[in-house]
Coordinates of N, CA and C in Angstrom, one line a residue:
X1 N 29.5 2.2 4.8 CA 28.7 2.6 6.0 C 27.8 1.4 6.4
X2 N 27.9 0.8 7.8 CA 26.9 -0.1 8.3 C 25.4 0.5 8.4
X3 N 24.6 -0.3 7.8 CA 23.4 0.0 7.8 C 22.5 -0.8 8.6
X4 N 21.4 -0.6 9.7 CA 20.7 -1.3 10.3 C 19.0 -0.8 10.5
X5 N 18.4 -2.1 11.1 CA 17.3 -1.7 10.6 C 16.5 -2.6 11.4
X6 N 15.4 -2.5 12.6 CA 14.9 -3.3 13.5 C 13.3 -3.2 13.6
X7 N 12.5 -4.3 13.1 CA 11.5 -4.7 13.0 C 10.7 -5.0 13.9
X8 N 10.9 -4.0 15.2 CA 10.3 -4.4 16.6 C 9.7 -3.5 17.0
X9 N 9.4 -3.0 18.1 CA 9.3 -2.4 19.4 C 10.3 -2.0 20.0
X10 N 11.2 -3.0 20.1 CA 11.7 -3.2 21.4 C 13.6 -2.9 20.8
X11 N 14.8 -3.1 21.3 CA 15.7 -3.1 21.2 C 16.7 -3.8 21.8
X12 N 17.6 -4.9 21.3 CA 18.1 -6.0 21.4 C 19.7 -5.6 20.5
X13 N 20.4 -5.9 21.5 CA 22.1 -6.3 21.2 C 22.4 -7.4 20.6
X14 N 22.9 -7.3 19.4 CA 23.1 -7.9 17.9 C 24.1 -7.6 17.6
X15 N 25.1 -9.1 18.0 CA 26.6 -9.2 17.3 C 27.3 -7.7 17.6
X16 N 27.5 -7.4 18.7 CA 28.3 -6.3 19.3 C 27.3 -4.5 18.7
X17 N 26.4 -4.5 17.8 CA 25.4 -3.0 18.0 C 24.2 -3.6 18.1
X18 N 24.0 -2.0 19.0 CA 22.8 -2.0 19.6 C 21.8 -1.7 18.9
X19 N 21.0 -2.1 18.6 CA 19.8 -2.2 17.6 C 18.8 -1.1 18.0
X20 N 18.6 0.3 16.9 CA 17.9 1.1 17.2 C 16.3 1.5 16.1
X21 N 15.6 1.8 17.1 CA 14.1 1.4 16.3 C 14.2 2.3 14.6
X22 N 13.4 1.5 14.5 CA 13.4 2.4 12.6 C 12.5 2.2 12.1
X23 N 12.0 2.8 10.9 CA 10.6 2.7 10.0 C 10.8 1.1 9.6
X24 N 10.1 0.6 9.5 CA 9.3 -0.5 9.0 C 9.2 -0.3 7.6
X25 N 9.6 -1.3 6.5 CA 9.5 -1.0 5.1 C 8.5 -1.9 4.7
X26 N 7.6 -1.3 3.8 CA 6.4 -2.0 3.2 C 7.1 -2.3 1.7
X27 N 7.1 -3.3 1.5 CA 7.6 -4.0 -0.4 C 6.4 -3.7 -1.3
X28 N 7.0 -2.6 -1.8 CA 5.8 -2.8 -3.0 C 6.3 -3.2 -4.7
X29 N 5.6 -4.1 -4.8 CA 6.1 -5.1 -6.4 C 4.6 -4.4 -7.0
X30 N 5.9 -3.5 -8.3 CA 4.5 -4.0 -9.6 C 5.4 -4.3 -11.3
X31 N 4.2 -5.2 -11.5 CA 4.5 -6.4 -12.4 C 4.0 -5.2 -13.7
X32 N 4.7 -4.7 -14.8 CA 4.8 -3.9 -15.5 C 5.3 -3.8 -16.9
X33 N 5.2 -3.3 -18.2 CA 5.9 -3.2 -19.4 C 5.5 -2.2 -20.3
X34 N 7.0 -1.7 -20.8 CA 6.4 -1.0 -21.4 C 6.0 -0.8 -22.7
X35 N 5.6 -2.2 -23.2 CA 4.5 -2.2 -24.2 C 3.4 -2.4 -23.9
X36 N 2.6 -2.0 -22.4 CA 1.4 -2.0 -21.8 C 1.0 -0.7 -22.3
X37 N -0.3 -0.2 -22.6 CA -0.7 1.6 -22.3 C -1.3 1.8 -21.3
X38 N -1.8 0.6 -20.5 CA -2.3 0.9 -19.0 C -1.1 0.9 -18.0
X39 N 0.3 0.7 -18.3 CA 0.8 1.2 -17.4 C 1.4 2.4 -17.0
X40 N 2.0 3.3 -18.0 CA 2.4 4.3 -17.5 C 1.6 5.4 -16.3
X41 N 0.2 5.1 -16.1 CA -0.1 5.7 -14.6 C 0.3 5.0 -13.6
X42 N 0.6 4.0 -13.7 CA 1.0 2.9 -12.5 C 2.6 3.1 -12.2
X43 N 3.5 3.2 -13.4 CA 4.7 3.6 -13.7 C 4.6 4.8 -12.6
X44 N 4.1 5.9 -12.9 CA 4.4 7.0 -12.4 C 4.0 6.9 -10.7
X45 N 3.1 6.4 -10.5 CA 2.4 6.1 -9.2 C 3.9 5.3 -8.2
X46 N 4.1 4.3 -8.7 CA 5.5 3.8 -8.4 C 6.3 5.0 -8.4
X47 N 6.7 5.2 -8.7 CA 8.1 6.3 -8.9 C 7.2 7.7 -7.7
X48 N 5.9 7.4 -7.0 CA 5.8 8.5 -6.2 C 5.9 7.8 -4.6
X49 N 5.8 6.4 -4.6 CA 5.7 5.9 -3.6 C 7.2 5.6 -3.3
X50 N 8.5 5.4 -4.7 CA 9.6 5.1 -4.2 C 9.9 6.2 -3.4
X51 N 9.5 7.4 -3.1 CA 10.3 8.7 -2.3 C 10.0 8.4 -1.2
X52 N 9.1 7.6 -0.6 CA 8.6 7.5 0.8 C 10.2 6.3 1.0
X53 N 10.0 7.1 2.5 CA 11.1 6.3 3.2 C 11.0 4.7 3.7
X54 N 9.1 4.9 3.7 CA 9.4 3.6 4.3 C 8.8 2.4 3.5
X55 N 8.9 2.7 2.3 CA 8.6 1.9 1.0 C 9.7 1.2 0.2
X56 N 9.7 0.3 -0.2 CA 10.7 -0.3 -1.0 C 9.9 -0.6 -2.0
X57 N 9.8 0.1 -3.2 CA 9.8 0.1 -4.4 C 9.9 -0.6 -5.6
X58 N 9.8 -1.5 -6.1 CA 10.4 -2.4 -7.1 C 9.5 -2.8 -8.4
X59 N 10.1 -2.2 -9.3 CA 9.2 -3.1 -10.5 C 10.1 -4.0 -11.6
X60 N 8.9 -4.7 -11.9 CA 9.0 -6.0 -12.5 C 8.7 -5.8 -13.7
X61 N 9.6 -5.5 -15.1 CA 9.1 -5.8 -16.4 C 8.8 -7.0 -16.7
X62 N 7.6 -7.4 -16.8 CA 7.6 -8.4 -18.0 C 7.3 -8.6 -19.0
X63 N 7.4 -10.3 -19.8 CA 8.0 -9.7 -21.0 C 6.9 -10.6 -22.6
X64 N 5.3 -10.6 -21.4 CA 4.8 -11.5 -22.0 C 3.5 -10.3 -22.8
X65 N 4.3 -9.2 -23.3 CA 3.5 -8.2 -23.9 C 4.7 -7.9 -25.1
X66 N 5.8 -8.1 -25.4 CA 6.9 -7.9 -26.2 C 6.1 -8.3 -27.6
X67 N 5.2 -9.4 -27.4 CA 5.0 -9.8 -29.2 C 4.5 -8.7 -30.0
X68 N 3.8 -7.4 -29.5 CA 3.1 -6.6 -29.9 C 3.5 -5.4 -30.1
X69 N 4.9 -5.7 -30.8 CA 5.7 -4.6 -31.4 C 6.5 -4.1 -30.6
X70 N 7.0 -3.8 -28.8 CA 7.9 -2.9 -28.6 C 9.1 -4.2 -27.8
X71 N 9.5 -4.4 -27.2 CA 10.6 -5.1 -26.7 C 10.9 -4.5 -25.6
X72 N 10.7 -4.7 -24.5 CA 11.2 -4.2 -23.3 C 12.5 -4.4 -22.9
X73 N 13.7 -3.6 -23.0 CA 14.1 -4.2 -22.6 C 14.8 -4.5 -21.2
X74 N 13.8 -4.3 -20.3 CA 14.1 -4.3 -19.0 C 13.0 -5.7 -19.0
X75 N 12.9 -6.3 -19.5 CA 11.3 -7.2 -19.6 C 12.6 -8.8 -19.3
X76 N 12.2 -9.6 -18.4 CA 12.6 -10.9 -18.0 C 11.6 -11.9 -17.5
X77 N 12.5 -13.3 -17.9 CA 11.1 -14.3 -17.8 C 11.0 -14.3 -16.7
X78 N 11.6 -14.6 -16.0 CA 11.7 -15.1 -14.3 C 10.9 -13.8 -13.8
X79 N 10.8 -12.7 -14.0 CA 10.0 -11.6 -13.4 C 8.4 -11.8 -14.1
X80 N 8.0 -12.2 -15.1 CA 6.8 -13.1 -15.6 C 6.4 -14.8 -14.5
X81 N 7.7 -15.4 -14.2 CA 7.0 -16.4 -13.6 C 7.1 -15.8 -12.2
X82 N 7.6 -14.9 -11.5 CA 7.8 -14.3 -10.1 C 6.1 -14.3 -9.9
X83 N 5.2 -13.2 -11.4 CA 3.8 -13.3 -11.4 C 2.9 -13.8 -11.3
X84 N 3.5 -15.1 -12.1 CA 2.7 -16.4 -11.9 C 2.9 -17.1 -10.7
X85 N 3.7 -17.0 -10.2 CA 3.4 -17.1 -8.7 C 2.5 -16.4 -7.8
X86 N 2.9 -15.4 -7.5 CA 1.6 -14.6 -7.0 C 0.1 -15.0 -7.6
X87 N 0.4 -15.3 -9.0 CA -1.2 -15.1 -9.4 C -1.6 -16.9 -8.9
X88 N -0.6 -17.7 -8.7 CA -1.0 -19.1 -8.1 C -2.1 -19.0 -6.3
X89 N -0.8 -17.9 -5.7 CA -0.9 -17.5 -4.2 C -2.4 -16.8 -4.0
X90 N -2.5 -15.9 -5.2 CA -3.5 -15.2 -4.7 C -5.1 -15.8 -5.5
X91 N -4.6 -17.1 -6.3 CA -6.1 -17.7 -6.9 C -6.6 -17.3 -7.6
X92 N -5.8 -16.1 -8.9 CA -6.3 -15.0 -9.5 C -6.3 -16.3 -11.0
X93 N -6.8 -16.2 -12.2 CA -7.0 -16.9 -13.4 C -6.2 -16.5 -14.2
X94 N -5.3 -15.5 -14.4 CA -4.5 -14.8 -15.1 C -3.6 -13.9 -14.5
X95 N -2.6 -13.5 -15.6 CA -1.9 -12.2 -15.1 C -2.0 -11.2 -16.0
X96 N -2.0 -9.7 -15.0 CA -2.6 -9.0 -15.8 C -1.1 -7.7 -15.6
X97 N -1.1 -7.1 -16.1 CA -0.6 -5.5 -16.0 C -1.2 -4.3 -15.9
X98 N -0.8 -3.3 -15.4 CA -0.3 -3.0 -14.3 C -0.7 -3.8 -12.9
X99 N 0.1 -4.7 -12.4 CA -0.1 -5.2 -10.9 C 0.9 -4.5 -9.9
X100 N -0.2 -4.5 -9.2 CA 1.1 -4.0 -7.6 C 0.3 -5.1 -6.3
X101 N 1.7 -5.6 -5.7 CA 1.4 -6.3 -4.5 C 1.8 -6.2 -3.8
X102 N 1.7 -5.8 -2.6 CA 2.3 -5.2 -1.1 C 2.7 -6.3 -0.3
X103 N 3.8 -5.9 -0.1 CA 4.6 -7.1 0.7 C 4.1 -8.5 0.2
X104 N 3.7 -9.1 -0.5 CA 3.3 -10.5 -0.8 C 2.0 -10.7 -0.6
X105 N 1.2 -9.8 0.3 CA -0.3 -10.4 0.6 C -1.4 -9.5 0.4
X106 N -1.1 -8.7 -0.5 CA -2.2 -8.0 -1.1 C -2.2 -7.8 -2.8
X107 N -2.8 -7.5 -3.2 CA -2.8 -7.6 -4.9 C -3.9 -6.7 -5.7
X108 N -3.5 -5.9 -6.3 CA -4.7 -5.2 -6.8 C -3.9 -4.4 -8.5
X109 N -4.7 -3.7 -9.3 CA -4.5 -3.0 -10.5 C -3.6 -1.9 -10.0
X110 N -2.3 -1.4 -10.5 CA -1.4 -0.4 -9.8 C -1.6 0.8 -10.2
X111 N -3.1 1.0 -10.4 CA -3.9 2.6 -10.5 C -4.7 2.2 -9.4
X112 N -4.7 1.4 -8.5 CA -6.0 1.6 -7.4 C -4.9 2.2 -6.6
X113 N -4.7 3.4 -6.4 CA -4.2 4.2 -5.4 C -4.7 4.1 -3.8
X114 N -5.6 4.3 -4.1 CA -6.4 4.3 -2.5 C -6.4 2.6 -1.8
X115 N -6.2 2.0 -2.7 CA -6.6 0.6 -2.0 C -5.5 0.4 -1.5
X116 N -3.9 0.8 -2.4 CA -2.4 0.1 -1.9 C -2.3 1.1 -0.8
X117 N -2.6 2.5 -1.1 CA -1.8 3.3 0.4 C -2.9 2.8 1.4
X118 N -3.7 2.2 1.8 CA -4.2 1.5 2.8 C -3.7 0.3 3.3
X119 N -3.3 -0.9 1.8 CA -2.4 -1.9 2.0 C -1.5 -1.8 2.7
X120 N -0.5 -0.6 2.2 CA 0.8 -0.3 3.0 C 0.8 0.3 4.5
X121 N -0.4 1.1 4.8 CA -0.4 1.5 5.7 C -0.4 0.1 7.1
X122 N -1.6 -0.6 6.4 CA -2.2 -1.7 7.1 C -0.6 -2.9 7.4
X123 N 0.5 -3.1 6.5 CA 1.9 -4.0 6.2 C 2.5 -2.6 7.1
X124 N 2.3 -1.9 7.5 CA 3.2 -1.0 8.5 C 2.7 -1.5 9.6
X125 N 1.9 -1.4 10.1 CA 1.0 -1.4 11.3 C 1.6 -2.7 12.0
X126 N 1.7 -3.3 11.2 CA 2.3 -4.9 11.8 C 3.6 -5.1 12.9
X127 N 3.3 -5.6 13.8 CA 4.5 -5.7 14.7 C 5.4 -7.2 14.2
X128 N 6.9 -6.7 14.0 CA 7.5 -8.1 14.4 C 8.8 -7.9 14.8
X129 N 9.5 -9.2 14.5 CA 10.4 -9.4 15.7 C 12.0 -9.6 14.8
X130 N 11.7 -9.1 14.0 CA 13.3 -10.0 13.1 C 14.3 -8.6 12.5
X131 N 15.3 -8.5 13.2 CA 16.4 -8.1 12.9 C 17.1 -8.1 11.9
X132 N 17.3 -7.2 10.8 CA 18.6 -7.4 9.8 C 19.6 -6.1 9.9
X133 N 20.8 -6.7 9.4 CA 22.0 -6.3 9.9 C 22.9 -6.1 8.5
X134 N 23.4 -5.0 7.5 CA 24.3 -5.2 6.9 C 25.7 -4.5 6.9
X135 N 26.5 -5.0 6.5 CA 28.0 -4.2 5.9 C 28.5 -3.8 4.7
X136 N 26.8 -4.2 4.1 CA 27.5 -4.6 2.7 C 28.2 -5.4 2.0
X137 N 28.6 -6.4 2.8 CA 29.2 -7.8 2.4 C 28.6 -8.3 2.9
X138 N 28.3 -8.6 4.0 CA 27.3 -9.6 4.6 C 26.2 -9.0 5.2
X139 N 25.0 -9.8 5.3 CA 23.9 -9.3 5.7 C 23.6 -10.7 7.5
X140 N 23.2 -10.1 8.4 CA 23.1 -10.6 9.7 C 21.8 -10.4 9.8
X141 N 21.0 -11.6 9.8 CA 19.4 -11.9 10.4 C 19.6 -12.5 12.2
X142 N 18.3 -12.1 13.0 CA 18.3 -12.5 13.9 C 16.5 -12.6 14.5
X143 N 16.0 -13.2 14.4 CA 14.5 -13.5 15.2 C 14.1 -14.6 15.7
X144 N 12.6 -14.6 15.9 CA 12.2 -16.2 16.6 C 12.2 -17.1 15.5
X145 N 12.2 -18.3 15.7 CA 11.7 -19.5 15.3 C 10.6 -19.0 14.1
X146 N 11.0 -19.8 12.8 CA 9.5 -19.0 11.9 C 9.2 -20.6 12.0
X147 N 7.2 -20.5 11.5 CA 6.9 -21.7 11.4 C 7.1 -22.1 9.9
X148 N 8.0 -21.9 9.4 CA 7.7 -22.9 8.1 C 9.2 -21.6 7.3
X149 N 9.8 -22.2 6.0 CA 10.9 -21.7 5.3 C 10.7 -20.2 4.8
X150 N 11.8 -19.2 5.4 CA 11.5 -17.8 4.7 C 13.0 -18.0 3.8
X151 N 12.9 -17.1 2.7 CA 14.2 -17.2 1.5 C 14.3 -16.0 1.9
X152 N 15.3 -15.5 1.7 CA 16.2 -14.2 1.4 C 16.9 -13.6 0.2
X153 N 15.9 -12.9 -0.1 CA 16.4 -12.3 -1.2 C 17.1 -11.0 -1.7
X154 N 18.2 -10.9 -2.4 CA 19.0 -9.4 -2.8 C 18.5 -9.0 -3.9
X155 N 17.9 -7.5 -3.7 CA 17.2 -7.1 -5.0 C 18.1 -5.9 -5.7
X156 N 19.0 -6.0 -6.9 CA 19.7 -4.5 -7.6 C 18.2 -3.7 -8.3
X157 N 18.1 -2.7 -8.6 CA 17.4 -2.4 -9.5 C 18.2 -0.7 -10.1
X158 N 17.8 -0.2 -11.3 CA 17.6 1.2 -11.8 C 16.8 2.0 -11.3
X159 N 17.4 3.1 -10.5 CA 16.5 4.6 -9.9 C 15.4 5.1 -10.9
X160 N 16.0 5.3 -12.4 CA 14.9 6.1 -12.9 C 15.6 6.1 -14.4
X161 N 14.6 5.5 -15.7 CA 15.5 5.4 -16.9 C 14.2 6.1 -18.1
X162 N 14.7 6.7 -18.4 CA 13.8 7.2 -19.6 C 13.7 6.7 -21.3
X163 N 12.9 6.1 -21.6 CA 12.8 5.9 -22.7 C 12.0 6.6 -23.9
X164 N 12.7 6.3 -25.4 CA 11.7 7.1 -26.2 C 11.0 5.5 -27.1
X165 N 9.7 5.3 -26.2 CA 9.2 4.3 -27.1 C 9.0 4.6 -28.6
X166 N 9.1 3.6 -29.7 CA 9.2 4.0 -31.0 C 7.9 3.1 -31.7
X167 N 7.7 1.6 -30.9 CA 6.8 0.7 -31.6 C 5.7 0.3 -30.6
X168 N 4.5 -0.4 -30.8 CA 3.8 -0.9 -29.8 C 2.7 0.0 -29.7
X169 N 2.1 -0.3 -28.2 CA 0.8 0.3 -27.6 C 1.2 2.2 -27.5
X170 N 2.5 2.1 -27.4 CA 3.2 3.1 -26.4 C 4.1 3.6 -27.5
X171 N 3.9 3.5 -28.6 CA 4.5 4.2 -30.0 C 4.7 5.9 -29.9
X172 N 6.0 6.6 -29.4 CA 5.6 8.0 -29.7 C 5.5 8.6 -28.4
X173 N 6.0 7.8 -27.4 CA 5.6 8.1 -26.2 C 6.8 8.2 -25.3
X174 N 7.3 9.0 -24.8 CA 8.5 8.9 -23.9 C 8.2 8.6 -22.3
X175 N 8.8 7.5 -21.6 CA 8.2 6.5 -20.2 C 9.4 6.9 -19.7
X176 N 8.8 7.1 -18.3 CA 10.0 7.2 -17.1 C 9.7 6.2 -16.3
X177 N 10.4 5.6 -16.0 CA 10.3 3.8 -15.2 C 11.2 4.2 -14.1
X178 N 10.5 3.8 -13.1 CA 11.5 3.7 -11.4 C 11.3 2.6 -10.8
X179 N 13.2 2.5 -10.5 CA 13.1 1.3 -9.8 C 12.9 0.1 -10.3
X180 N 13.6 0.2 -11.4 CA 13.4 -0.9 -12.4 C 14.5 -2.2 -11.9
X181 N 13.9 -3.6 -11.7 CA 14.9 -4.5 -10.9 C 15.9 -4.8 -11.9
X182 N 16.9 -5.2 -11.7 CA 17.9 -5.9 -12.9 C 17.9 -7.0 -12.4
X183 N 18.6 -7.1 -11.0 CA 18.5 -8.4 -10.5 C 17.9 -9.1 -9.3
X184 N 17.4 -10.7 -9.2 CA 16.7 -10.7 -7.8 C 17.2 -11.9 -7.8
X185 N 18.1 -12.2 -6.9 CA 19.1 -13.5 -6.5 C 18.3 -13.8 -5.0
X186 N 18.1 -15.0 -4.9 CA 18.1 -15.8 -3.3 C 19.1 -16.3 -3.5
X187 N 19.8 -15.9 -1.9 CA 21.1 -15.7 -1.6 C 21.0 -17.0 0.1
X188 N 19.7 -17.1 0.2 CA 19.7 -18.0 1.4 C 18.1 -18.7 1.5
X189 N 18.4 -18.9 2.8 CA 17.1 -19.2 3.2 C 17.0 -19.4 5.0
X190 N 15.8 -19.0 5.6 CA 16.3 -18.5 6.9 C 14.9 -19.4 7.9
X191 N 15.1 -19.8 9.0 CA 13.9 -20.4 9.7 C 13.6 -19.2 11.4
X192 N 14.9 -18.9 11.3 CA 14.3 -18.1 12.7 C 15.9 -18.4 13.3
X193 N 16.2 -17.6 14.5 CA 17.6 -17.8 15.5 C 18.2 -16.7 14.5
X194 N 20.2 -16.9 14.8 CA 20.9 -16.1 14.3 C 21.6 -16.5 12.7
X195 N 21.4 -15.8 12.2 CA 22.7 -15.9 11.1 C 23.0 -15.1 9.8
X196 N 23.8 -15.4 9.2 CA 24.5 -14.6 8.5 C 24.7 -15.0 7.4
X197 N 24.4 -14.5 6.3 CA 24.6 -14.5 4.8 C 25.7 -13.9 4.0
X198 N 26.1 -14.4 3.4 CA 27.1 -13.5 1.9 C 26.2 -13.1 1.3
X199 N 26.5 -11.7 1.3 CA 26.2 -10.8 -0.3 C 26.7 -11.1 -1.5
X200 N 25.9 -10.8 -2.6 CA 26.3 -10.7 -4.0 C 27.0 -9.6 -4.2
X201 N 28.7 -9.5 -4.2 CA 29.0 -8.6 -3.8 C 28.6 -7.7 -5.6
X202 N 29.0 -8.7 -6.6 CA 29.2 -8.3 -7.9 C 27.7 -7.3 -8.2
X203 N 26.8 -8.1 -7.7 CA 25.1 -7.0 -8.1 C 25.5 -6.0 -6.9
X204 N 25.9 -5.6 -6.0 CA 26.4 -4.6 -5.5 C 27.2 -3.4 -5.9
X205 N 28.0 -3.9 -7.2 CA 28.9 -3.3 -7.3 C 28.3 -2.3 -8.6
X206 N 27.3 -2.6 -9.3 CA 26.0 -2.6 -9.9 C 25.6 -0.9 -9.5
X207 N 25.7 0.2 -10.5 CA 25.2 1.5 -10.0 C 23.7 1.0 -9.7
X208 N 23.1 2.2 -9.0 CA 21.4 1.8 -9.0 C 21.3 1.4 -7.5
X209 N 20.0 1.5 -7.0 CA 19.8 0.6 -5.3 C 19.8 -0.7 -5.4
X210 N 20.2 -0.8 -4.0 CA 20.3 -2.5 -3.5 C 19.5 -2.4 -2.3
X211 N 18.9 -4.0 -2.4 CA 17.6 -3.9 -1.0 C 18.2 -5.7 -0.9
X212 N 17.7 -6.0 0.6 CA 16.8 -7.4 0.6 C 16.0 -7.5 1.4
X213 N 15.1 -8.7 1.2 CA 13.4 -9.0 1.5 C 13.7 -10.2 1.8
X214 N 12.6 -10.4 2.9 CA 13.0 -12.2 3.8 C 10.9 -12.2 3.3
X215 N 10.7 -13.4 2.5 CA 10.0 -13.9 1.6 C 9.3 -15.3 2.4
X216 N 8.7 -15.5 3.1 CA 7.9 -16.7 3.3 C 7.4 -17.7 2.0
X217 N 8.2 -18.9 2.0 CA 7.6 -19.5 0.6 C 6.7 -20.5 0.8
X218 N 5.5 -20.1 1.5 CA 4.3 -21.0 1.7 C 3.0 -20.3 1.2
X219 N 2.9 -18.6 1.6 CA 2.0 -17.7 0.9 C 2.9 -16.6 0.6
X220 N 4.1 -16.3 0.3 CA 4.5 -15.3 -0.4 C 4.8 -13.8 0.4
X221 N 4.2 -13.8 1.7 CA 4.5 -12.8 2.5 C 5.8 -12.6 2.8
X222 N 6.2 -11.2 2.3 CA 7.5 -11.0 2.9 C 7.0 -10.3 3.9
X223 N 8.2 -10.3 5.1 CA 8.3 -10.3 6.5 C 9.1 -9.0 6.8
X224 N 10.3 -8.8 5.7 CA 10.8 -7.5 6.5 C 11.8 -7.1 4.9
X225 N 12.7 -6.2 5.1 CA 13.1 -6.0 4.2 C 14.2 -4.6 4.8
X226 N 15.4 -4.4 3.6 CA 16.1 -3.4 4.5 C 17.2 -3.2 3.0
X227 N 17.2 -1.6 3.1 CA 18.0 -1.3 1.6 C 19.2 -1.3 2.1
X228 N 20.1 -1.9 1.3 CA 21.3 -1.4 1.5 C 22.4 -0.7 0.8

């Protein structure tokens, strides 16, 4: 099934369909593990915001809490340095867990409830102009001129996986995790005008959701995003 998804106002003819308005998706990343004990409210808080339609969901085990008895094993480095990036962008001294960051430009503890559904509301509110387009094999971007490099990224992740923790902070405790990423491939990189990417078809083929996110790599703002 083609799937589309338009980041406008307005409606614009795109490679033979006609582009019809739709919710706007707010990215929410939280940086997570479960040998933290402060995450499992955050955990759960995620897993209430994945049901919103116009949220894209995604958490990040990482895996720089493993020494302390439990092993994540949804826990990866690259999703630890994904952090350290943010924590570069956002000027912060450390990284901490539970993080959640909305669309790339906001950052806060992923128990401050009230602060993200204002974030998200406020990353809705936003008007823009960029088109994406998929088949599931390929994904079709279309907007203005960006001032500076956005990457394109395909995100697989796990709906909902339950664990019975046995060692750690979280010894004795059974965690339900949503949206847990497996994989986050950049698959391009995009400046603005028309074009078209290849999918990963193989992380597609991958039970669990598939998304991607168009990522500004100067402050980390993603711009738009669309599940597929």
């Amino acid at each position: 099934m083609k799937k589309l998804i338009l980041i406008s106002a307005f409606t614009l003819l795109l490679t033979g369909f006609t582009a019809k308005a739709a919710d706007r998706l707010a990215v929410v990343e939280l940086f997570t593990s479960q040998g933290c004990s402060s995450c499992p409210p955050a955990d759960a808080f995620l897993g209430e915001l994945a049901m919103r339609s116009d949220v894209l969901a995604l958490a990040y085990h990482v895996d720089y809490w493993d020494y302390i008895g439990w092993k994540d094993i949804h826990a990866q480095a690259a999703f630890t340095q994904r952090q350290r990036q943010y924590a570069q962008t956002f000027n912060l001294r450390y990284i901490y867990t539970p993080q959640m960051v909305v669309s790339g430009s906001f950052e806060t503890t992923g128990t401050a409830r009230r602060s993200i559904i204002q974030a998200i509301e406020t990353q809705l509110s936003k008007s823009h102009d960029i088109y994406l387009q998929s088949d599931n094999k390929t994904l079709t971007l279309d907007g203005p001129t960006q001032d500076g490099a956005v990457g394109v990224y395909q995100v697989s992740y796990h709906k909902e996986v339950v664990t019975e923790v046995r060692r750690g902070e979280n010894r004795g405790r059974t965690l339900t995790d949503y949206h847990i990423v497996q994989d986050l491939t950049k698959i391009g990189q995009w400046q603005g005008g028309h074009m078209t990417l290849a999918l990963d078809i193989n992380a597609l083929n991958k039970e669990g959701g598939h998304a991607v996110f168009l990522q500004r790599q100067d402050n980390l703002h993603i711009v738009a995003a669309l599940r597929l």
